[in-house]
PDB file of C-alpha atoms in Angstrom:
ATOM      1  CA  UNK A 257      12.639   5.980   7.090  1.00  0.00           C
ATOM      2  CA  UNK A 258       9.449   8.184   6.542  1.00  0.00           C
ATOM      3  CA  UNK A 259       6.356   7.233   7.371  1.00  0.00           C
ATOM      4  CA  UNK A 260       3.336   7.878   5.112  1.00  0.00           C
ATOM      5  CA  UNK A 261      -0.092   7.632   7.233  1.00  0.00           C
ATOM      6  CA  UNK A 262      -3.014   6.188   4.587  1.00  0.00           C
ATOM      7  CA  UNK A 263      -6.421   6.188   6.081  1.00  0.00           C
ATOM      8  CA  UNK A 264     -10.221   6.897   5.246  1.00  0.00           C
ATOM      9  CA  UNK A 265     -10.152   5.361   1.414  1.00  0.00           C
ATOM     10  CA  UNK A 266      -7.859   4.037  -0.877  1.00  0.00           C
ATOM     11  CA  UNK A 267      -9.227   3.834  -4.267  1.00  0.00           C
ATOM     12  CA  UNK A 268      -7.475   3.721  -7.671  1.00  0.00           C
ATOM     13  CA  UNK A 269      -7.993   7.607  -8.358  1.00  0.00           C
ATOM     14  CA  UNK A 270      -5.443   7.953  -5.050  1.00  0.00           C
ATOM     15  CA  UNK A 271      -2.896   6.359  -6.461  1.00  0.00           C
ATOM     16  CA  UNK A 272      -1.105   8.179  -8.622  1.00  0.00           C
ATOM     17  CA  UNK A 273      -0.742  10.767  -5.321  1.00  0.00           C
ATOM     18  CA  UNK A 274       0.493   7.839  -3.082  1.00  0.00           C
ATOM     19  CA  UNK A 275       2.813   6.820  -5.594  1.00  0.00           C
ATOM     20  CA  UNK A 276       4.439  10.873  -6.063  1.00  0.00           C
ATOM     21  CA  UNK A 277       5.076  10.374  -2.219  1.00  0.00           C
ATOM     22  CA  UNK A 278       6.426   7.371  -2.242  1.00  0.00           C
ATOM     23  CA  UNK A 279       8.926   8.555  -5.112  1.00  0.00           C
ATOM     24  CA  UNK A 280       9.607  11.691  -3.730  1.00  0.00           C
ATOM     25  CA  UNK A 281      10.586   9.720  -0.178  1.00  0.00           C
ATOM     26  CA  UNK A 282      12.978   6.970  -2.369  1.00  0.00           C
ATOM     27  CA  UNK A 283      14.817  10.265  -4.451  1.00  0.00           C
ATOM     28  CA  UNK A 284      15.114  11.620  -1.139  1.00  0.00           C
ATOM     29  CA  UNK A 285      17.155   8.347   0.162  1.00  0.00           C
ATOM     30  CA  UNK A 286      14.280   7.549   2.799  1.00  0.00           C
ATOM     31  CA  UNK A 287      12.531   4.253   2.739  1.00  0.00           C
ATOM     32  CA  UNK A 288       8.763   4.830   2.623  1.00  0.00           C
ATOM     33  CA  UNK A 289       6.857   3.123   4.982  1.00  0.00           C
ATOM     34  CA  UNK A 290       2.993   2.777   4.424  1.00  0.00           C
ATOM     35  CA  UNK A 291       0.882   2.629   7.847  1.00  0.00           C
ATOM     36  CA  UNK A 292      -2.585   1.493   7.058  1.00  0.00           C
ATOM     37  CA  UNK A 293      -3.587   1.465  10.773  1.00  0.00           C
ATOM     38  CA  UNK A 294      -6.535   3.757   9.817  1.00  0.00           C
ATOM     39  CA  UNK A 295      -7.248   2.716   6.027  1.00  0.00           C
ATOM     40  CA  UNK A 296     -10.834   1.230   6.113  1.00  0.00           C
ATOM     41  CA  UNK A 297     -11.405   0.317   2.660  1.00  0.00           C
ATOM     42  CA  UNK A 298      -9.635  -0.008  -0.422  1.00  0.00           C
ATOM     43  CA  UNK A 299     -10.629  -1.204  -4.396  1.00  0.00           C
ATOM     44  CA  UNK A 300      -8.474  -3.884  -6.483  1.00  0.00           C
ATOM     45  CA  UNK A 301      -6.420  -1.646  -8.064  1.00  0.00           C
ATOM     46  CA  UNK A 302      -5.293  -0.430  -4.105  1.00  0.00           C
ATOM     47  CA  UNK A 303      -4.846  -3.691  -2.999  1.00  0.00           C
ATOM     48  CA  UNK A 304      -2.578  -4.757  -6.126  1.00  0.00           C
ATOM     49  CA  UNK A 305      -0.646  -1.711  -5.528  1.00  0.00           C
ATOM     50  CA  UNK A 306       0.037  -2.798  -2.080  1.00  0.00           C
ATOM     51  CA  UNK A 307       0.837  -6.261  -3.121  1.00  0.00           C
ATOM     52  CA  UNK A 308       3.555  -4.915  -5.859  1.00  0.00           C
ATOM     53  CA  UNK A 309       5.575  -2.450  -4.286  1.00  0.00           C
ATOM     54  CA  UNK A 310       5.561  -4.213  -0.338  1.00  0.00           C
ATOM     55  CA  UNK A 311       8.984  -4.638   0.244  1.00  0.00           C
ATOM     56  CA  UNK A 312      10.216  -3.505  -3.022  1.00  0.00           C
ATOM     57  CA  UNK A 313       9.278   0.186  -3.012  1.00  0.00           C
ATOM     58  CA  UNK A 314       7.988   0.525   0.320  1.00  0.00           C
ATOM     59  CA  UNK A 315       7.583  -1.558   3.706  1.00  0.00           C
ATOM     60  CA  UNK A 316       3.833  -1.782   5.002  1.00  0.00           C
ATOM     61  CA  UNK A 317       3.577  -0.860   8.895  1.00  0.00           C
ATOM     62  CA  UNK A 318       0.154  -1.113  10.853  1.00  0.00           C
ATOM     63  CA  UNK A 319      -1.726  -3.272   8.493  1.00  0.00           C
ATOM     64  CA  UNK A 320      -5.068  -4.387   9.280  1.00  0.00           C
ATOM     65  CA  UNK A 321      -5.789  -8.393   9.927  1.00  0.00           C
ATOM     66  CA  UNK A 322      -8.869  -7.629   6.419  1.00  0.00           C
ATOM     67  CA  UNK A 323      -6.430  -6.135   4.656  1.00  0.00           C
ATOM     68  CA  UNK A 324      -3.500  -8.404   5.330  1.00  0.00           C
ATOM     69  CA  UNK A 325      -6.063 -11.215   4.425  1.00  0.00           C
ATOM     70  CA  UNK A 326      -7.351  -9.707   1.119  1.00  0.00           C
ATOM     71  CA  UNK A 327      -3.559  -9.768  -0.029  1.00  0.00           C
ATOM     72  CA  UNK A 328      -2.617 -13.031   1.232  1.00  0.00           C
ATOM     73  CA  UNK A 329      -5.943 -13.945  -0.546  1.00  0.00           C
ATOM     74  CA  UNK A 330      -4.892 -12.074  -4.004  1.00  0.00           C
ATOM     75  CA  UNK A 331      -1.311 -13.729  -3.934  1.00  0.00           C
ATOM     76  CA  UNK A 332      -2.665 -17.006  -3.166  1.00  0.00           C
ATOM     77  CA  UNK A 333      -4.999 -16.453  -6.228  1.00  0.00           C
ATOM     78  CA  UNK A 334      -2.301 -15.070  -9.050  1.00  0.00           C
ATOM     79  CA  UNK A 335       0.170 -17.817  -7.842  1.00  0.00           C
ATOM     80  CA  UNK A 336      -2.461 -20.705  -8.807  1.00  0.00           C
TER      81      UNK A 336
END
């Protein structure tokens, strides 16, 4: 495992960063694990990423009860 520590902001323009770590930690045989203990807001585009890869390309430690809620929310919304 490898942890990857997201806090402040996570907006669509970080993406493309998160998602080099995250590859660079699955090439390297390590399971990426996302702790959001410290993220304090996030756009659509974040939160879908999120929703995608959790538990497919990367396990989601230290999520916040709002955040946890928005994606609950999201998949609730694309599965009706």
């Amino acid at each position: 495992h490898v942890t990857i520590r997201v806090s402040g902001k996570l907006f669509q323009g970080h993406l493309a960063y998160l998602e080099q770590l995250v590859q660079s930690a699955i090439e390297c045989r390590l399971w990426p694990l996302l702790s959001l203990a410290h993220l304090e807001e996030l756009d659509r585009e974040a939160l879908l990423y999120l929703i995608d890869g959790e538990n497919c390309r990367f396990g989601i430690i230290s999520c916040p009860s709002f955040i946890r809620e928005r994606m609950d929310h999201e998949k609730e919304r694309a599965s009706a």
